[in-house]
Tab-separated table of C-alpha atoms in Angstrom:
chain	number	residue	atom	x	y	z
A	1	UNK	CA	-10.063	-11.746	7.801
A	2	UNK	CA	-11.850	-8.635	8.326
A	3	UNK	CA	-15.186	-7.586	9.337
A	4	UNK	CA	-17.174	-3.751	9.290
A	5	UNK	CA	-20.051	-3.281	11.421
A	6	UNK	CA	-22.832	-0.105	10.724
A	7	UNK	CA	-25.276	-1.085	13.298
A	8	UNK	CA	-27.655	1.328	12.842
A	9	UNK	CA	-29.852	1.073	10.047
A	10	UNK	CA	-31.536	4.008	9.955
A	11	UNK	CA	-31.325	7.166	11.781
A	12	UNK	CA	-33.087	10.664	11.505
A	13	UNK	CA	-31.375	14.079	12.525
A	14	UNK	CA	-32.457	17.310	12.400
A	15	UNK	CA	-31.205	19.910	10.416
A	16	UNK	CA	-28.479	22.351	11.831
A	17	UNK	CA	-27.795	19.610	14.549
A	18	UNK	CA	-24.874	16.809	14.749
A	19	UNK	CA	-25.487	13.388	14.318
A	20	UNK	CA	-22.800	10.130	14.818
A	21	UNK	CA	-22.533	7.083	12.517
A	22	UNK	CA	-21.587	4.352	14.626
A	23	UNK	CA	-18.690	1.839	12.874
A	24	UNK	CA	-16.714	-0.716	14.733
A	25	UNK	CA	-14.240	-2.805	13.180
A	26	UNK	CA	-12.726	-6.520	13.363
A	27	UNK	CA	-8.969	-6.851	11.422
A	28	UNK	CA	-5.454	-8.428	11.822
A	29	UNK	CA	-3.813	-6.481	9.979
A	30	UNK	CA	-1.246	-4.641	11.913
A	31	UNK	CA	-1.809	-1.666	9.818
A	32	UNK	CA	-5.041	-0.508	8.006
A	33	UNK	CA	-7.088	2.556	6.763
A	34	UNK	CA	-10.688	3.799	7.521
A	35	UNK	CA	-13.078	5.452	5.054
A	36	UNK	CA	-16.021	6.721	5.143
A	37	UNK	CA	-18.402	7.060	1.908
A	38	UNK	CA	-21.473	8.902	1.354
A	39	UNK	CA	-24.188	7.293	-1.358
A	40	UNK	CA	-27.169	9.689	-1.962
A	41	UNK	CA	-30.486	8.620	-3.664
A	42	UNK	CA	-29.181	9.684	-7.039
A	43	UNK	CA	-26.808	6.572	-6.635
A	44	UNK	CA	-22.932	7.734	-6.542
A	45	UNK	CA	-20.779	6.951	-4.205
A	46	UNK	CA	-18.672	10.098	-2.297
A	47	UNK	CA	-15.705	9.979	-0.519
A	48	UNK	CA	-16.146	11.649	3.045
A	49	UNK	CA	-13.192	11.204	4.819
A	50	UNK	CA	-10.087	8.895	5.412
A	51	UNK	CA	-8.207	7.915	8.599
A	52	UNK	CA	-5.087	5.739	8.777
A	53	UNK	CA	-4.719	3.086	12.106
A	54	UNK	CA	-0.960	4.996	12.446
A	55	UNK	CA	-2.492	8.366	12.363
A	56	UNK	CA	-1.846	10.344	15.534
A	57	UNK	CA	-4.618	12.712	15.157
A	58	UNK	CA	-8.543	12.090	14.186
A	59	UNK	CA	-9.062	12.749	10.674
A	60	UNK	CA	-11.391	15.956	10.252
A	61	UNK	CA	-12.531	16.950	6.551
A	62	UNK	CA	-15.048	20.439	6.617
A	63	UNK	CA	-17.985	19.061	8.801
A	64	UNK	CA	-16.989	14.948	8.645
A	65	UNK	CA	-14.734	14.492	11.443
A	66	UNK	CA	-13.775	10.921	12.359
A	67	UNK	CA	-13.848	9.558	15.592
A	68	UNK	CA	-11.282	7.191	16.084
A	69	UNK	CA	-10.736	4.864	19.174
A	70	UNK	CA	-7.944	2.331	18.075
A	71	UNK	CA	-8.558	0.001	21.253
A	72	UNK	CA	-12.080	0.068	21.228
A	73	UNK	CA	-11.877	-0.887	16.901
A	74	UNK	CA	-14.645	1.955	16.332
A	75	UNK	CA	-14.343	4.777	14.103
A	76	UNK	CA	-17.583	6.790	14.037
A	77	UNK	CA	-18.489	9.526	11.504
A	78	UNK	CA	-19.358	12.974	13.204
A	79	UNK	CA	-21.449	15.356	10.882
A	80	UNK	CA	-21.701	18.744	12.584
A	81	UNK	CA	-24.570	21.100	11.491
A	82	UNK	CA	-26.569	18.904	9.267
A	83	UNK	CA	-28.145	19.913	6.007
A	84	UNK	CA	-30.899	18.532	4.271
A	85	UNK	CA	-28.436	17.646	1.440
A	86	UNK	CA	-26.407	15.327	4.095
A	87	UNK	CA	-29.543	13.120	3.749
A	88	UNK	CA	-27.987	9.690	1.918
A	89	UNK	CA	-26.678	5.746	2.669
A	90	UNK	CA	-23.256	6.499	4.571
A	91	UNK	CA	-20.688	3.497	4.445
A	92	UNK	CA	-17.941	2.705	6.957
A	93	UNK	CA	-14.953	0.644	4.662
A	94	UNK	CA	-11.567	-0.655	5.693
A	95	UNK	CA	-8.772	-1.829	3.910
A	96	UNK	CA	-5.277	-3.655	5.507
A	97	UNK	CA	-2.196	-1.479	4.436
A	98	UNK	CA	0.027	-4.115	3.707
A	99	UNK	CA	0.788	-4.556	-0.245
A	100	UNK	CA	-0.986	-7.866	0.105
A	101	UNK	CA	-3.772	-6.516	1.159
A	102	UNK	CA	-4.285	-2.878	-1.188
A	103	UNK	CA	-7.220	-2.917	-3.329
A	104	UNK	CA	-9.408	-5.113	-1.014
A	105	UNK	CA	-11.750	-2.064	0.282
A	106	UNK	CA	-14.518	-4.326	2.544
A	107	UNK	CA	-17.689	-1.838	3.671
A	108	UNK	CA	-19.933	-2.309	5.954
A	109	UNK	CA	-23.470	-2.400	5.807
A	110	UNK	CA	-24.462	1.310	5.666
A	111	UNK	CA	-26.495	3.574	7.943
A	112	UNK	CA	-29.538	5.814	5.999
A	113	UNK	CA	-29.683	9.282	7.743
A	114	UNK	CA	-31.856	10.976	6.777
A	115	UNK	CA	-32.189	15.018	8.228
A	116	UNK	CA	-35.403	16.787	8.709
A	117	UNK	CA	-36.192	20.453	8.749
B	1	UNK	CA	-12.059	15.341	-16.869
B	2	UNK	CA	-14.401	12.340	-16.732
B	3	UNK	CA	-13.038	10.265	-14.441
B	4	UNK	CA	-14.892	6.857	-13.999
B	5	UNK	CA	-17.084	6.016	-17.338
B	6	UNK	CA	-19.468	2.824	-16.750
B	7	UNK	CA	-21.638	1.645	-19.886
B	8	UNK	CA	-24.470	0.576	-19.853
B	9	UNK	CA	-26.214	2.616	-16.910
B	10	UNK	CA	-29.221	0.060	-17.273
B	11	UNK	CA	-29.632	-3.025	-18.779
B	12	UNK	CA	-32.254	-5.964	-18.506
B	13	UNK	CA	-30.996	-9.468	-19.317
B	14	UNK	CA	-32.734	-12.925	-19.648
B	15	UNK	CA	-31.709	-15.779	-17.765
B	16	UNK	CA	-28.532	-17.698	-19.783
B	17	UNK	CA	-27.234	-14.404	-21.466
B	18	UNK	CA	-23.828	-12.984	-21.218
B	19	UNK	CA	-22.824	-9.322	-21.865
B	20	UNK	CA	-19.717	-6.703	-20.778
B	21	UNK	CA	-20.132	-3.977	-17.937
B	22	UNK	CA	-17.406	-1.319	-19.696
B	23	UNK	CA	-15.665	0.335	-17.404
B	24	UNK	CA	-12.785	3.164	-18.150
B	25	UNK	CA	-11.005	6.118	-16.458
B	26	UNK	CA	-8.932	9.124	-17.245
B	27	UNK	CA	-6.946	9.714	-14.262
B	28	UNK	CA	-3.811	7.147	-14.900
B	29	UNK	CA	-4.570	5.409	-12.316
B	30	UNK	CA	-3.030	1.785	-11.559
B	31	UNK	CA	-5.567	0.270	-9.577
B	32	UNK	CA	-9.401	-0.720	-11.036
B	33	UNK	CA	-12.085	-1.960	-8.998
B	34	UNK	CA	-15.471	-3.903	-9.366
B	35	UNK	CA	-17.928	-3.877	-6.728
B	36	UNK	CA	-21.678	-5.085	-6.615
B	37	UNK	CA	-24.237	-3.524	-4.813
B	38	UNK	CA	-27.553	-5.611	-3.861
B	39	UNK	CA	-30.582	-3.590	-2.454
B	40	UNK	CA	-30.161	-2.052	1.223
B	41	UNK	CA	-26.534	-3.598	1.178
B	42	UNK	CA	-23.024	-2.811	1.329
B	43	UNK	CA	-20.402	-2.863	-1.693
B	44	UNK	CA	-18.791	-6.589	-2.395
B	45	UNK	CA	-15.338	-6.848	-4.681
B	46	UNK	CA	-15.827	-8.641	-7.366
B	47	UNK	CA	-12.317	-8.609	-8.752
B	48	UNK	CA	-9.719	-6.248	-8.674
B	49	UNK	CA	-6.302	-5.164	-10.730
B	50	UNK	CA	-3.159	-3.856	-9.896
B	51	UNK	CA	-2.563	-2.669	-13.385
B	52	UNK	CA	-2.552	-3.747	-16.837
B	53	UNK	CA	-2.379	-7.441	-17.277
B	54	UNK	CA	-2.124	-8.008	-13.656
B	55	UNK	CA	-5.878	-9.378	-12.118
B	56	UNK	CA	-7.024	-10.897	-8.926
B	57	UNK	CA	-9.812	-12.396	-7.431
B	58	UNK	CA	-12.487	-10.175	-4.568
B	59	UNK	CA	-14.978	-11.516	-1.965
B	60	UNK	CA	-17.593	-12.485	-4.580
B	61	UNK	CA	-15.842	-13.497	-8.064
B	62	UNK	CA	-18.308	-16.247	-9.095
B	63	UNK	CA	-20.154	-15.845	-12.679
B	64	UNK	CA	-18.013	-12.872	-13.263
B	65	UNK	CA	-14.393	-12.475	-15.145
B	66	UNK	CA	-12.267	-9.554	-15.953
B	67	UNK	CA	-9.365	-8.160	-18.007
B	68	UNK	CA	-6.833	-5.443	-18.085
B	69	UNK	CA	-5.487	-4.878	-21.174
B	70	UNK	CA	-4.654	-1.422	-21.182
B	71	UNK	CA	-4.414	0.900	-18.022
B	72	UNK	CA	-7.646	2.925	-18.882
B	73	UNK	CA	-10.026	-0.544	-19.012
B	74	UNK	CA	-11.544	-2.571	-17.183
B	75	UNK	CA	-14.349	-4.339	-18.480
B	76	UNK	CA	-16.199	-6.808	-16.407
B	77	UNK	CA	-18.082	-9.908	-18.261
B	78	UNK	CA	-20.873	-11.741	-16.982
B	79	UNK	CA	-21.351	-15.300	-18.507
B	80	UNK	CA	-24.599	-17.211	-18.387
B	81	UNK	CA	-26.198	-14.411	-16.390
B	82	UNK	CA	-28.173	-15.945	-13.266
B	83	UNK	CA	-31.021	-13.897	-11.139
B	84	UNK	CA	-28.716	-14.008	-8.248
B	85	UNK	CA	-26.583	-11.088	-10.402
B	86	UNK	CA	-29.617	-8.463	-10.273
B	87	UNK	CA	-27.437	-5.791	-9.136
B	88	UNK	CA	-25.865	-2.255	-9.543
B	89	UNK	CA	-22.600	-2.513	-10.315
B	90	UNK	CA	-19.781	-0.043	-9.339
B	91	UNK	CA	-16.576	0.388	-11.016
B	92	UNK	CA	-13.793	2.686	-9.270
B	93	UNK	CA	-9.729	3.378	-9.576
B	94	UNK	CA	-7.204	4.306	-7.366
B	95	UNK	CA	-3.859	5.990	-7.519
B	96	UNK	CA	-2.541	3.857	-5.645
B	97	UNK	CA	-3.690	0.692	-3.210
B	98	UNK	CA	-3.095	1.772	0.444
B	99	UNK	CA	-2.942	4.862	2.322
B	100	UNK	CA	-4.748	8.717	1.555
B	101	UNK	CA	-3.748	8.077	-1.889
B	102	UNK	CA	-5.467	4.749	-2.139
B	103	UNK	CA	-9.095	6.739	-2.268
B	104	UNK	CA	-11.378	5.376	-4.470
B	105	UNK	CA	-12.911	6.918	-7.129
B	106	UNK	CA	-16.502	5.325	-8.356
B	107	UNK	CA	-18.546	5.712	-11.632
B	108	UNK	CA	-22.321	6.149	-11.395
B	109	UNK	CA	-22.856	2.467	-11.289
B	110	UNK	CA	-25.186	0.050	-13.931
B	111	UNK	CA	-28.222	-1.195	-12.358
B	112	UNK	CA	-28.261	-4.884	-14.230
B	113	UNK	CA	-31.198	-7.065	-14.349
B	114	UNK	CA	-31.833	-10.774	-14.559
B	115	UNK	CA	-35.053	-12.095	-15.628
């Protein structure tokens, strides 16, 4: 079994500065994969950013890095330089790697942030 | 390219009625998806597929069935439709079911409601 854990709710930033999403993670699967997605009002769902438990380095796409700490089971979403359009739900998701586990994508709760001027 | 097509975007339903969340994509992708999303919450599976004719069970599969006929399709059914489904409901694909290439790709959900 596998659990995600957002535990902030809510969070407010302000524009131009960074702002972690906190996102710790339960599994037994020896191997597994870390996403991050990024739901704005209008409703769709975005991916951000992946990161895979074997990966040596943290992932980084643009201004989403990922923080990873395998032995602490966290893997926290960096946004440098906010923007007012970074404002949405973000969600934290994991998947095992093994074939018996693919297509079971589990996310966590989701954190609003929303960034003022 | 289209990518993920849901229809209906909305939809209102009374207690007892059944109806078909369609669900297709463009990209040749093997693996299909259905997630729901209740207010403030995270995404549950519903069911998933591997590929055509090949189905399986998610976290929350309950009042719900699938099928996977051709690659493209997914359609997801709702029988006897309860309150307790008020939701918005996501469909996505994947290349593939694990690793970078395992991304999923979502449609603009259907907000469903049961009165």
């Amino acid at each position: 079994a596998q659990k995600i854990t957002q535990t902030q709710p809510g969070m407010f930033v302000q524009e131009k500065e960074a702002v972690t999403l906190d996102c710790t993670y339960d599994t037994s699967d020896p191997s597994y994969g870390l996403f991050w997605y990024k739901q704005p009002s209008s409703g769709e769902m975005i991916f951000l950013i992946y990161q895979g438990s074997y990966d040596q380095q943290n992932a980084t796409e643009g201004r989403y890095s990922l923080n990873f700490q395998k032995a602490r089971k966290s893997a926290n979403l960096v946004i440098s330089a906010s923007q007012l359009g970074d404002s949405a739900m973000y969600f934290c998701a994991m998947r095992g790697e093994a074939t018996d586990s693919w297509g079971k994508l589990q996310f966590g709760a989701g954190t609003q942030v929303v960034v003022t001027p | 390219n289209a990518g993920v097509t849901q229809t209906p975007k909305f939809r209102i339903l009374k207690i007892g009625q059944s109806m078909t969340l369609q669900c297709t994509q463009d990209m040749n992708h093997n693996y299909m998806y259905w997630y729901r999303q209740d207010p403030g919450m995270g995404l549950k599976l519903i069911y998933y597929s591997v590929g055509a004719g090949i189905t399986d069970k998610g976290e929350v599969p309950n009042g719900y069935n699938v099928s996977r006929s051709t690659t493209e399709d997914f359609p997801l059914r709702l029988e006897l439709a309860a309150p307790s489904q008020t939701s918005v409901y996501f469909c996505a694909s994947s290349r593939s079911g694990g690793g970078r290439t395992g991304e999923l790709f979502f449609g603009e959900g259907s907000r469903l409601t049961v009165l």
